[in-house]
Amino acid sequence: MLIGLNALFPAVHAQNQPVATEPGSGQGTSAVAEAASDEVLPLVQFEEAPLVDVIRTLSRQAGLNVIFDPQVLAAAEAPEGKATYPPVSIRLENVTAQNVLEAVLNNNNLRLERDPKTKISRVTIKDPAAAEPLTLKVYQLKYSNPSNLVSVIRPTMTSRSQAIPDARTSQLIVLATEKEMIEIDGLIEKLDTVTKQVLIEARILETSKNPSTIKGVNWAGTFQAQNIVMGNNAFESEGGSSGGSSSATSQNNTLTSGGTPSFMGFLRSGYVHPVAHLNADGARAVFSFFNQDSESEVIATPRAVTTDNSPATLQVTRAVPIYQVTQGGTQTGPTVNITYTNLGTILEVTPRISANSNIFLKVVPEVSNIDSVDRQVIVGEVTTANIFAVRKVTTQVLIPSGNTLVLGGLMSDNVKKDRTKVPILGDLPGMKYVFGSSSKNRTKSNLLIFVTPTIVEDGDFQPTQSDFLQRKPPVDQADGEIAPFDKPWDGVEPYDWTKPVY
């Protein structure tokens, strides 16, 4: 029989004796046991060794306190030819003692029952009908969200196993079998990695131009809406216009209007009986010969850093109030509720890093403003509401890191032409602008959006040296010192001239 365990056991025979430890050496502590269980042995070799001796040797090397079920001892120590467990012959390299122990137990239909209270393990026979025991393990995550990992690993587990996230400490609690735990270890190692980040740089350029021109004479005030009044009290005096409130009088047959002889007064004196008089507005015209132009340019350069596959929203907006009026009862007046909506330029970018440093971008630009006002008659009252103009585009592109995506086409061009003309007179040669007018108005706006995504590397982060936590808090001034507003030229209180003036 040959038993080999690393260099610590160059020649261990079947009748292995326990290794004595000195008092206070700490060989029985949990820290030493854990270190021993994780130690990798270059070579583990047994030749025709009894099973009980192999288990004891591996348990000692793994730092475990082990006792045997009497049934296991009875079956292992039976006379030759009647023993249930054959001798052990193995040769393994670069393994831990605990892994070898578990492999030997499983190969002989045995299992190790651990008692967390007494820290003593028991070697017993496996029950074929019993379910595989569950083990508890807590994973301290570095980068991933525990709730996200739970949704990933749960499909790989049986119904008996559980995975519980702890968002406060960013830990994942897993209760599963040993076999499942091995698969979960590898899965978490691959998923709990550093999430890359993307720098989103945007340049928003909006230009608007509003030229207008108007030329000619507008006769709308004369020919479009003349006010005509007919009646006994409607007449025209020499002093001006009046519609029933003239200063002309015919009392005592005085043919005067404002102190001067009046033809209308002559008619009203009895020579002509007043039946009806016609009164109308005078001639009115607007002469225009003017050009006007206005230009504006708005530039915004927002920047933001977001993690991979997380949306970033860049806004250059104004909060516009929206009034909601609720009519009350007979005793109470209307109630006005004010809410706000953001109008302007809103850019939402969602980056997703793909292979070869390419970035898949989902870009949603939106431009909104108040276009006009709508008026409607509701329940006999005129109700007004704003009309919002919204321009929105949704696109998905794949561009290399550091390159620029240009979005255009968010353009608005509104051209308005007006023309007035006096019939017949406006058609005479050379009288186009004497008896007519024309105006043109153009409102044009153009929006260009430049988006540059860049993958942030680890070297882009620079640590900032700060001694804020080491600095002492400021000390209040002593009672005898002069505060800044205690000086005679700063304060309003009477100054104590016994104190020195600085």
Short mmCIF file of C-alpha atoms in Angstrom, two decimals:
data_model
loop_
_atom_site.label_atom_id
_atom_site.label_comp_id
_atom_site.label_asym_id
_atom_site.label_seq_id
_atom_site.Cartn_x
_atom_site.Cartn_y
_atom_site.Cartn_z
CA MET A 1 0.00 0.00 0.00
CA LEU A 2 1.30 3.44 -0.95
CA ILE A 3 -0.29 6.70 0.09
CA GLY A 4 1.04 10.02 -1.18
CA LEU A 5 -0.22 13.51 -0.31
CA ASN A 6 1.98 16.33 -1.59
CA ALA A 7 5.32 16.71 0.18
CA LEU A 8 3.66 16.72 3.61
CA PHE A 9 2.97 12.99 3.47
CA PRO A 10 5.91 11.39 1.64
CA ALA A 11 5.09 7.92 2.93
CA VAL A 12 1.89 7.37 4.87
CA HIS A 13 0.93 3.78 5.65
CA ALA A 14 -2.45 2.29 6.27
CA GLN A 15 -2.16 2.63 10.01
CA ASN A 16 -2.02 6.46 9.95
CA GLN A 17 -1.75 8.06 13.35
CA PRO A 18 -3.34 11.45 14.11
CA VAL A 19 -1.00 14.38 13.80
CA ALA A 20 -0.63 16.13 17.13
CA THR A 21 -0.82 19.93 17.20
CA GLU A 22 0.75 22.20 19.75
CA PRO A 23 -1.53 24.20 22.03
CA GLY A 24 -2.20 27.64 20.71
CA SER A 25 -1.02 26.80 17.20
CA GLY A 26 -4.46 27.65 15.78
CA GLN A 27 -4.73 24.55 13.61
CA GLY A 28 -8.35 24.07 14.70
CA THR A 29 -9.60 27.53 13.82
CA SER A 30 -11.97 28.17 10.95
CA ALA A 31 -9.45 30.39 9.15
CA VAL A 32 -6.87 27.60 9.05
CA ALA A 33 -9.49 25.10 7.96
CA GLU A 34 -10.59 27.33 5.13
CA ALA A 35 -7.02 27.90 3.99
CA ALA A 36 -6.35 24.16 4.08
CA SER A 37 -9.47 23.34 2.07
CA ASP A 38 -8.42 25.78 -0.70
CA GLU A 39 -4.79 24.61 -0.89
CA VAL A 40 -3.99 23.00 -4.22
CA LEU A 41 -1.94 19.79 -3.95
CA PRO A 42 0.40 18.96 -6.82
CA LEU A 43 -0.09 15.19 -6.37
CA VAL A 44 -2.51 12.97 -4.47
CA GLN A 45 -1.84 9.24 -4.79
CA PHE A 46 -3.20 6.19 -2.97
CA GLU A 47 -2.45 2.56 -3.78
CA GLU A 48 -4.69 -0.16 -2.32
CA ALA A 49 -5.40 1.97 0.75
CA PRO A 50 -8.38 1.23 3.04
CA LEU A 51 -11.30 3.58 2.49
CA VAL A 52 -11.52 4.70 6.13
CA ASP A 53 -7.83 5.62 6.21
CA VAL A 54 -8.12 7.56 2.96
CA ILE A 55 -11.10 9.54 4.29
CA ARG A 56 -9.29 10.34 7.53
CA THR A 57 -6.14 11.46 5.72
CA LEU A 58 -8.04 13.69 3.27
CA SER A 59 -10.19 15.15 6.06
CA ARG A 60 -7.10 16.05 8.09
CA GLN A 61 -5.53 17.69 5.05
CA ALA A 62 -8.76 19.60 4.33
CA GLY A 63 -9.04 20.80 7.94
CA LEU A 64 -12.27 18.91 8.67
CA ASN A 65 -13.31 17.09 11.85
CA VAL A 66 -14.93 13.85 10.72
CA ILE A 67 -16.74 11.00 12.46
CA PHE A 68 -18.08 7.84 10.81
CA ASP A 69 -21.50 6.31 10.84
CA PRO A 70 -21.27 2.91 12.62
CA GLN A 71 -22.75 1.24 9.56
CA VAL A 72 -19.92 2.66 7.42
CA LEU A 73 -17.28 1.38 9.85
CA ALA A 74 -18.91 -2.03 10.06
CA ALA A 75 -19.02 -2.37 6.30
CA ALA A 76 -15.47 -1.06 5.80
CA GLU A 77 -13.74 -3.00 8.60
CA ALA A 78 -15.31 -6.40 7.85
CA PRO A 79 -12.95 -9.35 7.35
CA GLU A 80 -11.31 -9.76 4.00
CA GLY A 81 -13.74 -11.07 1.48
CA LYS A 82 -16.73 -9.64 3.31
CA ALA A 83 -15.86 -5.94 3.23
CA THR A 84 -18.36 -3.77 1.34
CA TYR A 85 -15.87 -1.09 0.27
CA PRO A 86 -12.83 -2.09 -1.78
CA PRO A 87 -9.40 -0.47 -1.26
CA VAL A 88 -8.78 2.93 -2.84
CA SER A 89 -6.29 3.39 -5.67
CA ILE A 90 -6.16 6.89 -7.20
CA ARG A 91 -3.60 9.30 -8.61
CA LEU A 92 -4.67 12.94 -9.04
CA GLU A 93 -2.73 16.13 -9.77
CA ASN A 94 -3.35 19.79 -8.93
CA VAL A 95 -6.45 19.25 -6.80
CA THR A 96 -7.56 20.26 -3.32
CA ALA A 97 -7.93 17.74 -0.52
CA GLN A 98 -11.61 18.59 -0.11
CA ASN A 99 -12.33 17.93 -3.78
CA VAL A 100 -10.62 14.57 -3.59
CA LEU A 101 -12.55 13.73 -0.44
CA GLU A 102 -15.88 14.51 -2.06
CA ALA A 103 -14.95 12.48 -5.13
CA VAL A 104 -13.99 9.46 -3.02
CA LEU A 105 -17.23 9.64 -1.00
CA ASN A 106 -19.39 9.94 -4.11
CA ASN A 107 -17.58 7.01 -5.74
CA ASN A 108 -18.47 4.80 -2.76
CA ASN A 109 -22.08 6.01 -2.35
CA LEU A 110 -21.25 8.00 0.78
CA ARG A 111 -21.91 11.57 1.73
CA LEU A 112 -20.62 14.14 4.18
CA GLU A 113 -23.15 15.70 6.54
CA ARG A 114 -21.87 18.95 8.00
CA ASP A 115 -23.12 20.35 11.30
CA PRO A 116 -22.60 24.14 11.35
CA LYS A 117 -23.15 24.24 15.12
CA THR A 118 -20.53 21.71 16.23
CA LYS A 119 -18.26 22.07 13.16
CA ILE A 120 -18.12 18.27 13.01
CA SER A 121 -18.89 16.41 9.78
CA ARG A 122 -20.40 12.96 9.64
CA VAL A 123 -19.68 10.36 6.98
CA THR A 124 -22.80 8.33 6.31
CA ILE A 125 -24.38 6.21 3.59
CA LYS A 126 -26.37 7.96 0.87
CA ASP A 127 -30.09 7.36 0.73
CA PRO A 128 -30.96 6.62 -2.90
CA ALA A 129 -34.46 8.06 -2.45
CA ALA A 130 -33.30 11.19 -0.66
CA ALA A 131 -32.98 14.43 -2.60
CA GLU A 132 -29.57 16.00 -2.99
CA PRO A 133 -28.94 18.40 -0.11
CA LEU A 134 -29.00 22.14 -0.68
CA THR A 135 -26.11 24.41 0.19
CA LEU A 136 -26.19 28.14 0.89
CA LYS A 137 -23.78 30.57 -0.68
CA VAL A 138 -23.63 34.36 -0.71
CA TYR A 139 -22.08 36.09 -3.73
CA GLN A 140 -20.73 39.61 -3.37
CA LEU A 141 -21.29 41.22 -6.74
CA LYS A 142 -18.89 43.82 -8.04
CA TYR A 143 -20.62 45.35 -11.04
CA SER A 144 -23.93 43.63 -11.80
CA ASN A 145 -27.34 44.33 -10.36
CA PRO A 146 -28.45 41.37 -8.18
CA SER A 147 -32.03 41.60 -9.41
CA ASN A 148 -30.87 41.30 -13.01
CA LEU A 149 -28.73 38.25 -12.23
CA VAL A 150 -31.64 36.52 -10.50
CA SER A 151 -33.69 36.63 -13.69
CA VAL A 152 -30.75 35.11 -15.58
CA ILE A 153 -29.79 32.22 -13.28
CA ARG A 154 -33.26 31.12 -12.17
CA PRO A 155 -34.03 29.23 -15.41
CA THR A 156 -30.91 27.09 -14.82
CA MET A 157 -32.02 26.02 -11.31
CA THR A 158 -34.48 23.41 -10.11
CA SER A 159 -37.71 24.24 -8.34
CA ARG A 160 -36.14 23.48 -4.93
CA SER A 161 -33.33 25.97 -5.43
CA GLN A 162 -33.70 29.66 -4.77
CA ALA A 163 -31.90 32.88 -5.62
CA ILE A 164 -32.60 36.00 -3.54
CA PRO A 165 -31.21 39.45 -4.43
CA ASP A 166 -30.11 41.97 -1.80
CA ALA A 167 -30.08 45.37 -3.43
CA ARG A 168 -28.78 47.18 -0.34
CA THR A 169 -25.46 45.33 -0.17
CA SER A 170 -25.38 44.25 -3.84
CA GLN A 171 -25.24 40.59 -2.84
CA LEU A 172 -26.86 37.48 -4.25
CA ILE A 173 -28.02 34.70 -1.91
CA VAL A 174 -28.22 31.29 -3.60
CA LEU A 175 -29.62 28.08 -2.11
CA ALA A 176 -28.90 25.21 -4.49
CA THR A 177 -27.28 21.78 -4.78
CA GLU A 178 -23.55 21.32 -5.16
CA LYS A 179 -23.84 20.55 -8.87
CA GLU A 180 -25.98 23.62 -9.48
CA MET A 181 -23.62 25.73 -7.44
CA ILE A 182 -20.71 24.81 -9.70
CA GLU A 183 -22.65 25.97 -12.76
CA ILE A 184 -23.80 29.13 -10.98
CA ASP A 185 -20.20 29.96 -10.02
CA GLY A 186 -19.11 29.95 -13.64
CA LEU A 187 -22.17 31.85 -14.78
CA ILE A 188 -21.76 34.65 -12.24
CA GLU A 189 -18.04 34.90 -13.01
CA LYS A 190 -18.85 35.57 -16.66
CA LEU A 191 -21.74 37.94 -16.04
CA ASP A 192 -20.40 40.00 -13.14
CA THR A 193 -18.00 42.02 -15.26
CA VAL A 194 -17.28 45.71 -15.70
CA THR A 195 -20.00 47.52 -17.61
CA LYS A 196 -18.52 49.77 -20.24
CA GLN A 197 -19.59 53.37 -20.48
CA VAL A 198 -20.19 55.65 -23.42
CA LEU A 199 -19.65 59.40 -23.64
CA ILE A 200 -22.46 61.07 -25.58
CA GLU A 201 -21.54 64.45 -27.05
CA ALA A 202 -24.27 66.33 -28.88
CA ARG A 203 -24.23 69.60 -30.78
CA ILE A 204 -27.64 71.06 -31.51
CA LEU A 205 -27.74 73.88 -34.08
CA GLU A 206 -31.05 75.58 -34.85
CA THR A 207 -31.27 78.51 -37.25
CA SER A 208 -34.35 80.53 -38.11
CA LYS A 209 -34.95 83.26 -40.70
CA ASN A 210 -38.00 85.48 -41.01
CA PRO A 211 -37.91 87.91 -43.97
CA SER A 212 -40.99 89.97 -44.89
CA THR A 213 -41.82 92.70 -47.40
CA ILE A 214 -44.88 94.86 -48.05
CA LYS A 215 -45.38 97.41 -50.85
CA GLY A 216 -48.29 99.49 -52.15
CA VAL A 217 -51.40 101.20 -50.85
CA ASN A 218 -53.96 99.20 -48.92
CA TRP A 219 -57.50 100.63 -49.46
CA ALA A 220 -59.18 98.09 -47.21
CA GLY A 221 -60.15 100.78 -44.71
CA THR A 222 -62.08 102.64 -47.40
CA PHE A 223 -63.64 100.01 -49.61
CA GLN A 224 -63.79 96.94 -47.40
CA ALA A 225 -65.89 98.02 -44.39
CA GLN A 226 -67.83 101.26 -44.90
CA ASN A 227 -70.32 102.08 -42.14
CA ILE A 228 -73.48 103.46 -43.77
CA VAL A 229 -76.29 104.98 -41.68
CA MET A 230 -79.69 106.06 -43.05
CA GLY A 231 -82.39 107.83 -41.09
CA ASN A 232 -84.00 111.15 -40.11
CA ASN A 233 -81.26 111.94 -37.60
CA ALA A 234 -78.34 111.04 -39.88
CA PHE A 235 -76.90 114.07 -41.69
CA GLU A 236 -73.58 115.68 -42.37
CA SER A 237 -72.77 119.12 -41.06
CA GLU A 238 -70.17 121.43 -42.42
CA GLY A 239 -68.20 121.16 -39.26
CA GLY A 240 -67.60 117.39 -39.65
CA SER A 241 -69.34 114.04 -39.40
CA SER A 242 -72.16 113.22 -37.09
CA GLY A 243 -74.79 110.60 -36.91
CA GLY A 244 -77.57 112.17 -34.93
CA SER A 245 -75.33 114.24 -32.66
CA SER A 246 -74.65 117.18 -34.99
CA SER A 247 -74.18 120.65 -33.61
CA ALA A 248 -76.40 122.04 -36.37
CA THR A 249 -79.73 123.26 -35.06
CA SER A 250 -82.86 124.67 -36.66
CA GLN A 251 -84.33 126.19 -33.54
CA ASN A 252 -86.15 129.52 -34.30
CA ASN A 253 -85.42 128.85 -38.00
CA THR A 254 -81.74 129.64 -37.43
CA LEU A 255 -79.91 128.33 -40.45
CA THR A 256 -76.56 127.90 -38.74
CA SER A 257 -74.20 125.10 -37.85
CA GLY A 258 -71.54 126.04 -35.39
CA GLY A 259 -72.23 129.76 -35.94
CA THR A 260 -72.02 129.68 -39.77
CA PRO A 261 -74.81 129.42 -42.34
CA SER A 262 -75.56 125.78 -43.18
CA PHE A 263 -77.16 124.33 -46.27
CA MET A 264 -78.38 121.40 -44.22
CA GLY A 265 -79.95 123.84 -41.80
CA PHE A 266 -81.62 125.56 -44.73
CA LEU A 267 -83.12 122.26 -45.77
CA ARG A 268 -84.24 121.47 -42.21
CA SER A 269 -85.84 124.94 -41.82
CA GLY A 270 -88.91 123.86 -43.67
CA TYR A 271 -88.09 124.32 -47.29
CA VAL A 272 -87.26 120.66 -47.60
CA HIS A 273 -88.82 118.20 -45.16
CA PRO A 274 -86.20 115.79 -43.75
CA VAL A 275 -87.07 112.22 -44.64
CA ALA A 276 -83.73 110.35 -44.84
CA HIS A 277 -80.06 111.23 -44.81
CA LEU A 278 -77.05 109.07 -45.80
CA ASN A 279 -73.83 109.07 -43.74
CA ALA A 280 -70.61 107.04 -44.42
CA ASP A 281 -66.99 106.82 -43.22
CA GLY A 282 -64.35 108.86 -44.96
CA ALA A 283 -61.57 107.63 -47.19
CA ARG A 284 -58.81 105.65 -45.47
CA ALA A 285 -55.70 104.06 -46.95
CA VAL A 286 -52.41 102.65 -45.65
CA PHE A 287 -49.29 103.28 -47.67
CA SER A 288 -46.48 100.74 -47.12
CA PHE A 289 -43.06 100.43 -48.64
CA PHE A 290 -40.98 98.45 -46.17
CA ASN A 291 -38.78 95.35 -45.98
CA GLN A 292 -37.96 93.49 -42.76
CA ASP A 293 -35.72 90.53 -41.92
CA SER A 294 -34.76 88.77 -38.70
CA GLU A 295 -32.38 85.89 -38.06
CA SER A 296 -31.66 83.82 -34.96
CA GLU A 297 -29.30 81.00 -34.13
CA VAL A 298 -29.39 78.68 -31.14
CA ILE A 299 -26.43 76.44 -30.32
CA ALA A 300 -26.39 73.89 -27.48
CA THR A 301 -23.59 71.43 -26.71
CA PRO A 302 -24.79 69.03 -23.99
CA ARG A 303 -22.61 66.09 -22.88
CA ALA A 304 -23.45 63.02 -20.81
CA VAL A 305 -21.88 59.70 -19.84
CA THR A 306 -24.09 56.62 -19.68
CA THR A 307 -23.52 52.92 -19.18
CA ASP A 308 -23.84 50.43 -21.98
CA ASN A 309 -27.44 49.84 -23.07
CA SER A 310 -28.78 52.61 -20.80
CA PRO A 311 -30.64 55.60 -22.27
CA ALA A 312 -29.31 59.15 -21.94
CA THR A 313 -31.64 62.12 -22.34
CA LEU A 314 -30.32 65.54 -23.39
CA GLN A 315 -32.81 68.41 -23.15
CA VAL A 316 -32.75 72.06 -24.12
CA THR A 317 -36.31 73.03 -23.28
CA ARG A 318 -38.62 75.55 -21.64
CA ALA A 319 -41.36 74.64 -19.18
CA VAL A 320 -44.63 75.97 -20.64
CA PRO A 321 -47.67 76.18 -18.33
CA ILE A 322 -50.93 74.48 -19.27
CA TYR A 323 -54.04 75.78 -17.54
CA GLN A 324 -56.88 73.42 -16.71
CA VAL A 325 -60.06 75.24 -15.68
CA THR A 326 -62.78 73.32 -13.85
CA GLN A 327 -66.12 75.04 -13.50
CA GLY A 328 -67.46 75.04 -9.95
CA GLY A 329 -70.97 75.09 -8.59
CA THR A 330 -73.22 78.03 -8.00
CA GLN A 331 -71.51 78.93 -4.74
CA THR A 332 -67.91 78.45 -5.81
CA GLY A 333 -65.98 79.86 -8.69
CA PRO A 334 -63.86 78.02 -11.23
CA THR A 335 -60.79 76.07 -10.16
CA VAL A 336 -57.57 76.51 -12.12
CA ASN A 337 -54.91 73.78 -12.12
CA ILE A 338 -51.54 74.52 -13.68
CA THR A 339 -49.36 71.81 -15.17
CA TYR A 340 -46.15 72.18 -17.15
CA THR A 341 -44.86 70.59 -20.29
CA ASN A 342 -41.35 70.80 -21.72
CA LEU A 343 -41.11 72.36 -25.15
CA GLY A 344 -37.89 72.64 -27.09
CA THR A 345 -35.29 70.12 -28.19
CA ILE A 346 -35.20 66.70 -26.51
CA LEU A 347 -32.62 64.13 -27.62
CA GLU A 348 -32.76 60.58 -26.26
CA VAL A 349 -29.80 58.32 -27.09
CA THR A 350 -29.42 54.66 -26.13
CA PRO A 351 -25.95 53.20 -26.93
CA ARG A 352 -25.12 49.51 -27.15
CA ILE A 353 -21.50 48.48 -27.61
CA SER A 354 -20.93 45.73 -30.18
CA ALA A 355 -17.82 44.03 -31.47
CA ASN A 356 -14.84 45.90 -32.97
CA SER A 357 -15.57 49.04 -30.90
CA ASN A 358 -18.71 49.78 -32.88
CA ILE A 359 -21.66 51.39 -31.16
CA PHE A 360 -25.26 50.65 -31.98
CA LEU A 361 -27.23 53.86 -31.39
CA LYS A 362 -30.94 54.36 -31.01
CA VAL A 363 -31.52 58.10 -31.46
CA VAL A 364 -34.87 59.81 -30.88
CA PRO A 365 -34.73 63.59 -31.45
CA GLU A 366 -37.84 65.65 -30.78
CA VAL A 367 -38.44 69.35 -31.44
CA SER A 368 -41.63 70.99 -30.17
CA ASN A 369 -43.02 74.50 -29.84
CA ILE A 370 -46.31 76.40 -29.63
CA ASP A 371 -47.58 76.74 -33.19
CA SER A 372 -50.87 78.60 -32.84
CA VAL A 373 -54.01 78.99 -30.74
CA ASP A 374 -57.25 77.10 -31.37
CA ARG A 375 -60.61 78.64 -30.41
CA GLN A 376 -63.81 76.65 -30.10
CA VAL A 377 -67.26 77.41 -28.71
CA ILE A 378 -68.10 74.91 -25.97
CA VAL A 379 -71.35 75.21 -24.01
CA GLY A 380 -71.84 78.70 -25.29
CA GLU A 381 -68.40 79.96 -24.25
CA VAL A 382 -65.31 80.52 -26.33
CA THR A 383 -62.51 78.21 -25.21
CA THR A 384 -58.92 78.66 -26.35
CA ALA A 385 -56.11 76.14 -26.32
CA ASN A 386 -52.58 76.05 -27.66
CA ILE A 387 -51.65 73.98 -30.69
CA PHE A 388 -48.24 72.34 -30.32
CA ALA A 389 -46.03 71.59 -33.31
CA VAL A 390 -43.93 68.45 -32.73
CA ARG A 391 -41.19 67.17 -35.04
CA LYS A 392 -39.84 63.77 -34.07
CA VAL A 393 -37.59 61.18 -35.67
CA THR A 394 -36.66 57.67 -34.50
CA THR A 395 -33.60 56.03 -36.05
CA GLN A 396 -31.11 53.26 -35.31
CA VAL A 397 -27.56 53.31 -36.65
CA LEU A 398 -24.25 51.49 -36.18
CA ILE A 399 -21.19 53.74 -36.16
CA PRO A 400 -17.58 53.34 -34.93
CA SER A 401 -16.59 54.83 -31.61
CA GLY A 402 -15.56 58.48 -31.86
CA ASN A 403 -17.38 59.13 -35.15
CA THR A 404 -20.16 61.67 -35.57
CA LEU A 405 -23.73 61.05 -36.62
CA VAL A 406 -25.48 63.99 -38.34
CA LEU A 407 -29.25 64.27 -38.21
CA GLY A 408 -30.97 66.81 -40.44
CA GLY A 409 -34.25 67.34 -42.19
CA LEU A 410 -36.06 68.72 -39.14
CA MET A 411 -36.90 71.82 -41.14
CA SER A 412 -39.98 74.03 -41.16
CA ASP A 413 -40.63 76.47 -44.01
CA ASN A 414 -43.81 78.56 -43.97
CA VAL A 415 -44.37 81.03 -46.84
CA LYS A 416 -47.35 83.41 -46.75
CA LYS A 417 -48.39 85.84 -49.50
CA ASP A 418 -51.11 88.50 -49.26
CA ARG A 419 -52.41 90.83 -52.01
CA THR A 420 -55.06 93.56 -52.05
CA LYS A 421 -56.50 95.44 -55.03
CA VAL A 422 -59.26 97.91 -55.78
CA PRO A 423 -61.31 96.44 -58.63
CA ILE A 424 -60.82 98.06 -62.05
CA LEU A 425 -58.64 100.84 -60.64
CA GLY A 426 -55.94 98.38 -59.65
CA ASP A 427 -55.89 96.97 -63.21
CA LEU A 428 -55.07 100.28 -64.86
CA PRO A 429 -51.57 100.53 -66.37
CA GLY A 430 -49.06 101.82 -63.81
CA MET A 431 -51.60 101.79 -60.98
CA LYS A 432 -50.71 98.39 -59.56
CA TYR A 433 -49.17 99.80 -56.36
CA VAL A 434 -51.45 102.89 -56.21
CA PHE A 435 -54.70 100.99 -55.91
CA GLY A 436 -53.26 97.76 -54.57
CA SER A 437 -50.65 96.26 -52.27
CA SER A 438 -48.74 93.00 -51.91
CA SER A 439 -46.92 91.43 -48.94
CA LYS A 440 -44.78 88.33 -48.47
CA ASN A 441 -43.74 86.71 -45.23
CA ARG A 442 -41.50 83.66 -44.82
CA THR A 443 -40.69 81.83 -41.58
CA LYS A 444 -37.99 79.20 -42.02
CA SER A 445 -36.23 77.17 -39.34
CA ASN A 446 -33.69 74.37 -39.69
CA LEU A 447 -32.40 72.01 -37.03
CA LEU A 448 -29.16 70.04 -37.26
CA ILE A 449 -28.12 67.53 -34.60
CA PHE A 450 -24.60 66.11 -34.34
CA VAL A 451 -24.15 63.08 -32.04
CA THR A 452 -20.70 61.67 -31.24
CA PRO A 453 -20.55 58.49 -29.09
CA THR A 454 -17.18 57.49 -27.62
CA ILE A 455 -16.38 54.39 -25.58
CA VAL A 456 -14.85 55.38 -22.24
CA GLU A 457 -11.69 53.42 -21.43
CA ASP A 458 -10.26 52.77 -17.98
CA GLY A 459 -7.38 55.15 -18.64
CA ASP A 460 -9.80 58.03 -19.25
CA PHE A 461 -10.60 58.24 -15.55
CA GLN A 462 -8.25 60.38 -13.52
CA PRO A 463 -8.40 60.17 -9.70
CA THR A 464 -8.89 63.48 -7.96
CA GLN A 465 -6.80 64.15 -4.88
CA SER A 466 -8.95 65.69 -2.19
CA ASP A 467 -8.31 66.40 1.46
CA PHE A 468 -11.86 67.44 2.19
CA LEU A 469 -12.40 64.76 4.85
CA GLN A 470 -9.07 65.53 6.49
CA ARG A 471 -9.64 69.28 6.72
CA LYS A 472 -10.87 70.70 9.98
CA PRO A 473 -14.16 72.62 10.00
CA PRO A 474 -13.92 76.42 10.15
CA VAL A 475 -13.76 77.88 13.65
CA ASP A 476 -16.13 80.68 14.64
CA GLN A 477 -14.67 84.04 15.51
CA ALA A 478 -13.88 84.75 19.12
CA ASP A 479 -16.08 87.09 21.09
CA GLY A 480 -13.42 89.79 21.21
CA GLU A 481 -12.85 89.87 17.45
CA ILE A 482 -14.64 92.26 15.14
CA ALA A 483 -17.07 90.64 12.70
CA PRO A 484 -17.14 92.05 9.14
CA PHE A 485 -20.45 93.89 9.70
CA ASP A 486 -19.42 95.26 13.09
CA LYS A 487 -17.26 97.94 11.53
CA PRO A 488 -18.62 101.52 11.75
CA TRP A 489 -18.93 101.88 7.97
CA ASP A 490 -20.66 98.48 7.48
CA GLY A 491 -23.10 98.07 10.37
CA VAL A 492 -26.21 99.97 11.46
CA GLU A 493 -25.82 99.49 15.20
CA PRO A 494 -24.04 102.12 17.30
CA TYR A 495 -20.35 101.36 17.19
CA ASP A 496 -18.29 100.81 20.31
CA TRP A 497 -15.39 103.17 19.80
CA THR A 498 -13.48 101.51 22.60
CA LYS A 499 -12.72 98.68 20.18
CA PRO A 500 -9.92 99.07 17.66
CA VAL A 501 -10.86 99.89 14.07
CA TYR A 502 -9.08 97.85 11.35
#
